[in-house]
mmCIF file of C-alpha atoms in Angstrom:
data_model
loop_
_atom_site.group_PDB
_atom_site.id
_atom_site.type_symbol
_atom_site.label_atom_id
_atom_site.label_comp_id
_atom_site.label_asym_id
_atom_site.label_seq_id
_atom_site.Cartn_x
_atom_site.Cartn_y
_atom_site.Cartn_z
ATOM 1 C CA MET A 249 8.206 7.523 -2.211
ATOM 2 C CA ASN A 250 4.827 5.441 -2.966
ATOM 3 C CA ILE A 251 2.807 5.910 -6.084
ATOM 4 C CA PHE A 252 0.166 6.054 -4.630
ATOM 5 C CA ALA A 253 0.892 7.719 -2.195
ATOM 6 C CA TYR A 254 -1.828 10.183 -2.994
ATOM 7 C CA GLY A 255 -4.027 7.937 -3.596
ATOM 8 C CA ASN A 256 -5.337 8.574 -7.180
ATOM 9 C CA ARG A 257 -3.139 8.600 -10.483
ATOM 10 C CA GLU A 258 -2.073 11.606 -10.656
ATOM 11 C CA ALA A 259 0.766 10.867 -8.335
ATOM 12 C CA LEU A 260 1.677 8.106 -10.607
ATOM 13 C CA LEU A 261 1.515 10.989 -13.481
ATOM 14 C CA THR A 262 4.062 13.043 -10.646
ATOM 15 C CA LEU A 263 6.006 10.467 -9.942
ATOM 16 C CA ALA A 264 7.101 9.774 -13.685
ATOM 17 C CA THR A 265 8.100 13.080 -14.088
ATOM 18 C CA GLN A 266 10.128 13.367 -11.502
ATOM 19 C CA SER A 267 11.654 9.993 -12.561
ATOM 20 C CA PRO A 268 11.619 9.713 -15.509
ATOM 21 C CA SER A 269 13.621 6.928 -15.541
ATOM 22 C CA ALA A 270 11.439 4.352 -13.980
ATOM 23 C CA PHE A 271 8.477 5.232 -16.066
ATOM 24 C CA PRO A 272 10.055 6.174 -19.472
ATOM 25 C CA ARG A 273 6.960 4.423 -21.991
ATOM 26 C CA TRP A 274 4.440 7.331 -20.192
ATOM 27 C CA ALA A 275 6.978 10.165 -18.309
ATOM 28 C CA ASN A 276 6.103 12.952 -20.022
ATOM 29 C CA GLN A 277 2.551 12.532 -20.872
ATOM 30 C CA ARG A 278 0.263 14.567 -19.267
ATOM 31 C CA ARG A 279 -2.892 12.727 -19.710
ATOM 32 C CA TRP A 280 -4.283 9.085 -19.830
ATOM 33 C CA HIS A 281 -4.672 7.172 -22.888
ATOM 34 C CA VAL A 282 -8.130 5.495 -23.338
ATOM 35 C CA THR A 283 -8.714 2.455 -22.551
ATOM 36 C CA ASN A 284 -10.108 0.941 -26.961
ATOM 37 C CA ASP A 285 -6.156 -0.414 -27.105
ATOM 38 C CA ILE A 286 -5.666 -2.543 -24.001
ATOM 39 C CA LYS A 287 -4.142 -6.628 -24.545
ATOM 40 C CA LEU A 288 -3.897 -8.891 -21.524
ATOM 41 C CA HIS A 289 -2.336 -12.029 -21.892
ATOM 42 C CA ILE A 290 -2.440 -14.679 -19.583
ATOM 43 C CA LEU A 291 1.240 -16.430 -19.249
ATOM 44 C CA GLU A 292 2.532 -19.512 -17.601
ATOM 45 C CA SER A 293 3.976 -19.310 -14.300
ATOM 46 C CA GLY A 294 4.138 -22.900 -13.194
ATOM 47 C CA THR A 295 2.550 -25.673 -12.198
ATOM 48 C CA MET A 296 2.620 -27.188 -8.947
ATOM 49 C CA GLU A 297 1.098 -30.810 -7.520
ATOM 50 C CA ALA A 298 -0.642 -30.809 -3.724
ATOM 51 C CA ASP A 299 -3.900 -32.816 -2.369
ATOM 52 C CA LEU A 300 -6.646 -30.903 -2.761
ATOM 53 C CA THR A 301 -7.605 -30.168 0.117
ATOM 54 C CA TRP A 302 -4.619 -27.943 1.004
ATOM 55 C CA LEU A 303 -7.538 -25.895 -1.347
ATOM 56 C CA LEU A 304 -11.282 -26.448 -0.249
ATOM 57 C CA LEU A 305 -11.462 -28.264 2.810
ATOM 58 C CA LYS A 306 -13.562 -30.990 3.662
ATOM 59 C CA PRO A 307 -15.369 -32.585 6.684
ATOM 60 C CA GLY A 308 -12.894 -36.034 7.803
ATOM 61 C CA ARG A 309 -9.991 -35.521 4.974
ATOM 62 C CA VAL A 310 -6.270 -35.602 6.579
ATOM 63 C CA ILE A 311 -3.782 -33.395 4.376
ATOM 64 C CA LYS A 312 -0.852 -35.735 3.058
ATOM 65 C CA THR A 313 2.287 -35.380 1.050
ATOM 66 C CA ARG A 314 3.302 -36.447 -2.180
ATOM 67 C CA ASP A 315 4.098 -39.729 -0.928
ATOM 68 C CA HIS A 316 0.483 -40.515 -0.914
ATOM 69 C CA ARG A 317 -0.577 -39.112 -4.411
ATOM 70 C CA HIS A 318 -2.098 -41.888 -5.449
ATOM 71 C CA ASP A 319 -4.243 -42.963 -2.206
ATOM 72 C CA GLU A 320 -7.182 -42.369 -3.238
ATOM 73 C CA ARG A 321 -7.612 -38.816 -2.514
ATOM 74 C CA ALA A 322 -7.609 -36.041 -4.424
ATOM 75 C CA TRP A 323 -4.222 -35.343 -5.584
ATOM 76 C CA GLY A 324 -4.179 -32.996 -8.898
ATOM 77 C CA GLN A 325 -2.368 -30.044 -10.402
ATOM 78 C CA VAL A 326 -2.236 -26.821 -8.882
ATOM 79 C CA PRO A 327 -1.666 -24.031 -11.538
ATOM 80 C CA THR A 328 -0.140 -20.293 -11.250
ATOM 81 C CA HIS A 329 -0.155 -18.127 -14.128
ATOM 82 C CA ALA A 330 1.018 -15.181 -14.078
ATOM 83 C CA VAL A 331 -0.934 -11.368 -16.196
ATOM 84 C CA LEU A 332 0.941 -9.344 -18.291
ATOM 85 C CA ILE A 333 -0.869 -6.121 -19.433
ATOM 86 C CA ASP A 334 -0.071 -4.565 -22.338
ATOM 87 C CA HIS A 335 -1.427 -0.553 -21.854
ATOM 88 C CA PRO A 336 -0.656 2.774 -24.466
ATOM 89 C CA ASP A 337 0.633 3.833 -20.909
ATOM 90 C CA GLY A 338 2.878 0.870 -19.856
ATOM 91 C CA ARG A 339 3.173 -2.656 -19.242
ATOM 92 C CA ILE A 340 1.695 -4.132 -15.889
ATOM 93 C CA LEU A 341 2.845 -7.674 -14.767
ATOM 94 C CA TRP A 342 0.151 -8.968 -12.276
ATOM 95 C CA ASP A 343 2.271 -12.028 -10.400
ATOM 96 C CA THR A 344 5.723 -13.993 -10.851
ATOM 97 C CA GLY A 345 4.609 -17.345 -10.128
ATOM 98 C CA VAL A 346 7.355 -20.127 -8.789
ATOM 99 C CA PRO A 347 10.535 -20.232 -9.140
ATOM 100 C CA ARG A 348 12.451 -22.630 -10.885
ATOM 101 C CA ASN A 349 15.509 -23.659 -7.909
ATOM 102 C CA TRP A 350 11.514 -24.997 -6.133
ATOM 103 C CA ALA A 351 13.392 -28.165 -4.632
ATOM 104 C CA GLU A 352 16.139 -26.393 -2.811
ATOM 105 C CA HIS A 353 14.254 -22.813 -2.122
ATOM 106 C CA TRP A 354 11.569 -24.218 -0.495
ATOM 107 C CA ALA A 355 12.867 -27.358 1.499
ATOM 108 C CA PRO A 356 13.730 -25.773 4.379
ATOM 109 C CA THR A 357 9.386 -24.978 4.803
ATOM 110 C CA GLY A 358 8.933 -28.316 4.252
ATOM 111 C CA PHE A 359 6.077 -27.489 1.378
ATOM 112 C CA ASP A 360 9.160 -28.839 -1.116
ATOM 113 C CA GLU A 361 6.104 -32.453 0.043
ATOM 114 C CA PHE A 362 3.508 -31.353 -0.523
ATOM 115 C CA PHE A 363 3.941 -28.789 -3.401
ATOM 116 C CA PRO A 364 6.070 -30.181 -6.097
ATOM 117 C CA VAL A 365 6.469 -28.287 -9.195
ATOM 118 C CA ILE A 366 6.023 -30.704 -12.247
ATOM 119 C CA ASP A 367 8.530 -28.296 -14.757
ATOM 120 C CA ASP A 368 10.761 -29.256 -15.961
ATOM 121 C CA PRO A 369 13.829 -26.468 -13.757
ATOM 122 C CA GLN A 370 15.486 -26.888 -17.036
ATOM 123 C CA ALA A 371 13.259 -26.242 -19.517
ATOM 124 C CA ASP A 372 12.874 -23.749 -22.277
ATOM 125 C CA THR A 373 8.725 -23.539 -21.255
ATOM 126 C CA GLY A 374 6.141 -23.288 -18.427
ATOM 127 C CA TYR A 375 8.009 -20.721 -16.071
ATOM 128 C CA LEU A 376 7.586 -17.322 -16.049
ATOM 129 C CA ASP A 377 10.590 -16.301 -17.755
ATOM 130 C CA SER A 378 9.978 -18.718 -20.640
ATOM 131 C CA SER A 379 6.605 -17.080 -21.094
ATOM 132 C CA LEU A 380 7.820 -13.179 -21.074
ATOM 133 C CA LYS A 381 10.544 -15.014 -24.056
ATOM 134 C CA GLN A 382 7.292 -16.533 -25.717
ATOM 135 C CA LEU A 383 6.524 -12.845 -26.276
ATOM 136 C CA GLU A 384 9.899 -11.497 -27.035
ATOM 137 C CA LEU A 385 9.813 -9.768 -23.615
ATOM 138 C CA THR A 386 12.295 -9.679 -20.911
ATOM 139 C CA PRO A 387 11.736 -8.215 -17.081
ATOM 140 C CA ASP A 388 13.337 -4.910 -18.075
ATOM 141 C CA ASP A 389 10.353 -4.320 -20.911
ATOM 142 C CA ILE A 390 7.501 -4.368 -17.772
ATOM 143 C CA ASP A 391 6.965 -0.673 -15.980
ATOM 144 C CA ILE A 392 4.991 -2.113 -13.395
ATOM 145 C CA LEU A 393 4.640 -4.784 -11.057
ATOM 146 C CA VAL A 394 1.917 -5.560 -9.174
ATOM 147 C CA LEU A 395 1.949 -8.699 -6.172
ATOM 148 C CA SER A 396 -1.338 -9.588 -4.576
ATOM 149 C CA HIS A 397 0.706 -11.312 -2.477
ATOM 150 C CA LEU A 398 4.235 -12.522 -1.015
ATOM 151 C CA HIS A 399 4.050 -16.224 -0.733
ATOM 152 C CA PHE A 400 6.201 -18.289 -2.974
ATOM 153 C CA ASP A 401 4.133 -18.934 -5.672
ATOM 154 C CA HIS A 402 3.380 -15.649 -6.934
ATOM 155 C CA ALA A 403 6.232 -14.054 -5.702
ATOM 156 C CA ALA A 404 9.240 -15.968 -6.050
ATOM 157 C CA ASN A 405 10.462 -14.792 -8.985
ATOM 158 C CA ALA A 406 10.373 -10.930 -7.492
ATOM 159 C CA LYS A 407 13.834 -10.152 -7.487
ATOM 160 C CA MET A 408 13.990 -10.602 -11.970
ATOM 161 C CA PHE A 409 12.601 -7.128 -11.652
ATOM 162 C CA ASP A 410 15.058 -5.334 -9.762
ATOM 163 C CA ASN A 411 16.448 -3.978 -12.574
ATOM 164 C CA GLY A 412 15.880 -0.092 -11.558
ATOM 165 C CA LYS A 413 13.104 0.585 -14.314
ATOM 166 C CA THR A 414 10.339 -1.620 -13.252
ATOM 167 C CA ARG A 415 8.479 -0.450 -10.105
ATOM 168 C CA ILE A 416 6.865 -3.145 -7.869
ATOM 169 C CA VAL A 417 4.205 -2.856 -5.736
ATOM 170 C CA THR A 418 1.636 -4.920 -3.407
ATOM 171 C CA SER A 419 -0.478 -3.759 -1.045
ATOM 172 C CA GLN A 420 0.968 -1.487 2.427
ATOM 173 C CA ALA A 421 -1.046 -4.458 4.710
ATOM 174 C CA GLU A 422 1.319 -7.277 2.918
ATOM 175 C CA LEU A 423 4.320 -5.440 3.746
ATOM 176 C CA ASP A 424 3.366 -4.799 7.460
ATOM 177 C CA GLY A 425 2.322 -8.225 7.457
ATOM 178 C CA VAL A 426 5.760 -9.433 6.747
ATOM 179 C CA ALA A 427 7.587 -7.059 8.793
ATOM 180 C CA THR A 428 6.964 -9.005 11.423
ATOM 181 C CA ILE A 429 8.613 -12.433 9.851
ATOM 182 C CA THR A 430 11.628 -13.874 11.614
ATOM 183 C CA GLY A 431 13.834 -17.161 10.587
ATOM 184 C CA TYR A 432 13.758 -18.704 7.318
ATOM 185 C CA ASN A 433 10.100 -18.391 6.268
ATOM 186 C CA GLN A 434 6.348 -18.343 8.302
ATOM 187 C CA GLY A 435 3.966 -20.398 6.652
ATOM 188 C CA ALA A 436 4.650 -19.648 2.463
ATOM 189 C CA HIS A 437 6.045 -16.449 3.505
ATOM 190 C CA ILE A 438 9.662 -16.899 2.279
ATOM 191 C CA PRO A 439 11.230 -12.993 2.818
ATOM 192 C CA ASP A 440 14.694 -14.110 0.867
ATOM 193 C CA ASP A 441 11.888 -13.962 -2.336
ATOM 194 C CA PHE A 442 11.481 -9.914 -1.402
ATOM 195 C CA LYS A 443 13.997 -8.829 1.693
ATOM 196 C CA GLY A 444 16.011 -5.982 -0.255
ATOM 197 C CA LEU A 445 14.069 -4.735 -2.644
ATOM 198 C CA ASN A 446 11.956 -1.600 -2.670
ATOM 199 C CA ILE A 447 8.335 -2.215 -3.101
ATOM 200 C CA GLY A 448 5.829 -0.006 -2.827
ATOM 201 C CA GLY A 449 3.050 -0.461 -1.019
ATOM 202 C CA ILE A 450 -0.966 0.134 -1.716
ATOM 203 C CA ALA A 451 -3.886 1.407 0.177
ATOM 204 C CA GLY A 452 -7.052 0.619 -0.527
ATOM 205 C CA ASP A 453 -8.346 0.051 -4.102
ATOM 206 C CA ASP A 454 -6.736 2.123 -6.293
ATOM 207 C CA GLU A 455 -6.750 2.401 -10.282
ATOM 208 C CA ILE A 456 -3.034 1.522 -11.590
ATOM 209 C CA LEU A 457 -4.245 2.651 -15.367
ATOM 210 C CA PRO A 458 -7.210 3.642 -16.901
ATOM 211 C CA GLY A 459 -9.115 0.357 -16.682
ATOM 212 C CA VAL A 460 -6.556 -1.645 -13.857
ATOM 213 C CA SER A 461 -7.310 -1.810 -11.201
ATOM 214 C CA VAL A 462 -6.626 -3.648 -7.655
ATOM 215 C CA ILE A 463 -8.913 -4.975 -4.953
ATOM 216 C CA GLN A 464 -7.709 -5.559 -1.141
ATOM 217 C CA THR A 465 -9.261 -8.960 -0.559
ATOM 218 C CA PRO A 466 -7.633 -9.906 2.414
ATOM 219 C CA GLY A 467 -8.033 -13.045 4.579
ATOM 220 C CA HIS A 468 -6.209 -15.521 2.552
ATOM 221 C CA THR A 469 -2.369 -13.062 3.480
ATOM 222 C CA TRP A 470 -2.382 -9.736 5.420
ATOM 223 C CA GLY A 471 -3.033 -8.091 2.554
ATOM 224 C CA THR A 472 -4.079 -10.203 -0.352
ATOM 225 C CA MET A 473 -5.366 -8.098 -3.216
ATOM 226 C CA SER A 474 -7.437 -9.184 -6.887
ATOM 227 C CA LEU A 475 -6.892 -7.455 -10.058
ATOM 228 C CA LYS A 476 -9.493 -5.901 -11.665
ATOM 229 C CA VAL A 477 -8.839 -5.039 -15.725
ATOM 230 C CA ASP A 478 -12.192 -3.883 -18.075
ATOM 231 C CA LEU A 479 -11.425 -4.877 -21.576
ATOM 232 C CA PRO A 480 -13.651 -3.034 -24.603
ATOM 233 C CA ASN A 481 -14.258 -6.102 -26.133
ATOM 234 C CA ASP A 482 -13.734 -8.905 -23.914
ATOM 235 C CA GLY A 483 -15.148 -7.338 -20.859
ATOM 236 C CA THR A 484 -14.393 -6.942 -17.624
ATOM 237 C CA LYS A 485 -11.681 -10.107 -16.146
ATOM 238 C CA ILE A 486 -11.701 -10.138 -12.886
ATOM 239 C CA PHE A 487 -7.875 -12.042 -11.052
ATOM 240 C CA THR A 488 -8.860 -13.742 -7.625
ATOM 241 C CA SER A 489 -5.687 -14.497 -7.023
ATOM 242 C CA ASP A 490 -5.557 -16.683 -3.661
ATOM 243 C CA ALA A 491 -8.449 -14.892 -2.441
ATOM 244 C CA VAL A 492 -10.575 -17.603 -4.295
ATOM 245 C CA TYR A 493 -8.156 -20.491 -5.301
ATOM 246 C CA LEU A 494 -11.202 -22.542 -6.620
ATOM 247 C CA ALA A 495 -14.085 -22.416 -8.788
ATOM 248 C CA ASP A 496 -16.014 -24.474 -5.842
ATOM 249 C CA SER A 497 -14.218 -21.904 -3.446
ATOM 250 C CA TRP A 498 -16.508 -19.305 -4.754
ATOM 251 C CA GLY A 499 -19.610 -21.690 -4.249
ATOM 252 C CA PRO A 500 -22.298 -19.992 -3.244
ATOM 253 C CA PRO A 501 -21.399 -20.177 0.178
ATOM 254 C CA ALA A 502 -17.632 -20.071 0.246
ATOM 255 C CA VAL A 503 -15.524 -23.169 1.413
ATOM 256 C CA GLY A 504 -12.367 -21.727 2.950
ATOM 257 C CA ALA A 505 -9.030 -23.037 2.503
ATOM 258 C CA ALA A 506 -6.366 -24.632 4.814
ATOM 259 C CA ILE A 507 -4.306 -21.953 3.829
ATOM 260 C CA VAL A 508 -6.599 -18.705 5.571
ATOM 261 C CA TRP A 509 -3.941 -16.187 7.326
ATOM 262 C CA ASN A 510 -7.931 -14.297 8.562
ATOM 263 C CA ASN A 511 -10.999 -16.529 7.986
ATOM 264 C CA LEU A 512 -13.397 -13.621 7.939
ATOM 265 C CA ALA A 513 -11.259 -11.268 6.386
ATOM 266 C CA TRP A 514 -11.308 -14.311 3.427
ATOM 267 C CA LEU A 515 -14.594 -14.614 3.619
ATOM 268 C CA GLU A 516 -15.962 -10.644 3.298
ATOM 269 C CA SER A 517 -12.970 -10.086 0.064
ATOM 270 C CA VAL A 518 -14.892 -13.851 -1.248
ATOM 271 C CA GLU A 519 -18.231 -12.004 -0.863
ATOM 272 C CA LYS A 520 -16.987 -7.909 -1.909
ATOM 273 C CA LEU A 521 -15.361 -9.831 -5.230
ATOM 274 C CA ARG A 522 -18.396 -11.138 -5.682
ATOM 275 C CA ARG A 523 -20.296 -8.402 -5.735
ATOM 276 C CA ILE A 524 -17.955 -6.551 -8.263
ATOM 277 C CA ALA A 525 -17.906 -9.377 -10.427
ATOM 278 C CA GLN A 526 -22.116 -9.238 -10.094
ATOM 279 C CA GLU A 527 -21.986 -5.753 -10.863
ATOM 280 C CA THR A 528 -19.795 -5.322 -13.207
ATOM 281 C CA ASP A 529 -20.812 -8.617 -15.083
ATOM 282 C CA ALA A 530 -17.094 -9.882 -15.023
ATOM 283 C CA GLN A 531 -14.980 -13.248 -15.867
ATOM 284 C CA VAL A 532 -13.806 -14.639 -12.561
ATOM 285 C CA ILE A 533 -10.571 -16.360 -13.480
ATOM 286 C CA PHE A 534 -9.696 -18.001 -10.241
ATOM 287 C CA GLY A 535 -6.203 -18.246 -8.708
ATOM 288 C CA HIS A 536 -5.000 -21.935 -9.199
ATOM 289 C CA ASP A 537 -8.293 -23.834 -10.671
ATOM 290 C CA GLU A 538 -6.904 -27.055 -12.842
ATOM 291 C CA GLU A 539 -10.346 -27.306 -14.268
ATOM 292 C CA GLN A 540 -10.973 -23.329 -15.370
ATOM 293 C CA LYS A 541 -7.143 -23.567 -16.963
ATOM 294 C CA LYS A 542 -8.376 -25.825 -19.660
ATOM 295 C CA GLU A 543 -11.323 -22.834 -20.755
ATOM 296 C CA LEU A 544 -8.395 -19.681 -21.157
ATOM 297 C CA THR A 545 -6.281 -18.687 -23.185
ATOM 298 C CA PHE A 546 -2.990 -18.447 -22.772
ATOM 299 C CA ALA A 547 0.455 -16.496 -24.765
ATOM 300 C CA PRO A 548 1.677 -16.556 -26.630
ATOM 301 C CA ASN A 549 -1.342 -18.802 -28.600
ATOM 302 C CA GLY A 550 -3.538 -16.091 -27.897
ATOM 303 C CA PHE A 551 -4.919 -12.838 -26.012
ATOM 304 C CA TYR A 552 -7.419 -10.092 -24.438
ATOM 305 C CA SER A 553 -8.492 -7.702 -25.700
#
């Protein structure tokens, strides 16, 4: 059963009552808490390097591999992040970052030459599992995992949450899209990252828990989603995922990227996010912005509420 099948939060409570093992934190509740006790943690989940032309197209530029990182060009860091939301009605995780075995896992795609990860795969920092551990959490402590889309730098660690407890969801459009993939990969989608998982599909914009919503922002992929969290003290935060890579992508006007499935849908999604951000006076947090990362508070050094 899809927890969003009925398009409202009562469906989630219905499923929780029917399947208490899936949502033990709120299985027997009959009403939703007010949202004055939310804590939002931004987690390190691996940092790549790349020719930034991947993220921001410029005339006359040709994308090159890491062998050219010292050329006179814009080679820089491409950080990833996950978002942990401690909510009275459950604990939500948004995205999972890059895998520790990225070199071997990405080699058949060729992307290991274009997006090498700078974090030591043997270190106890930098990756999602270590970020959760810093907060004294494990994957079993997550009630709902929401994947913005299924690219290898967002869904690579999804199988960590195949524990019989965590409910995993993404956009239905994304699920329909990846179902057509044959072979090891199609672009940055690697089916082995999510094959065999029971992933529920979300159709349309929807509220997951009070104050926590997903926004359909396709274009980068078939079903890329963004996350909106309304915090009582720190205001509304919008996490764009790869719907908007960088502040320079945001504009206005919006500037495109090399990895876009549908350019028109992408542009419409950026303007949709811009409208929502203006209406809610939201802080917009971009998918891979190295400069913006310096301005954000990352766990375990603090949180937003």
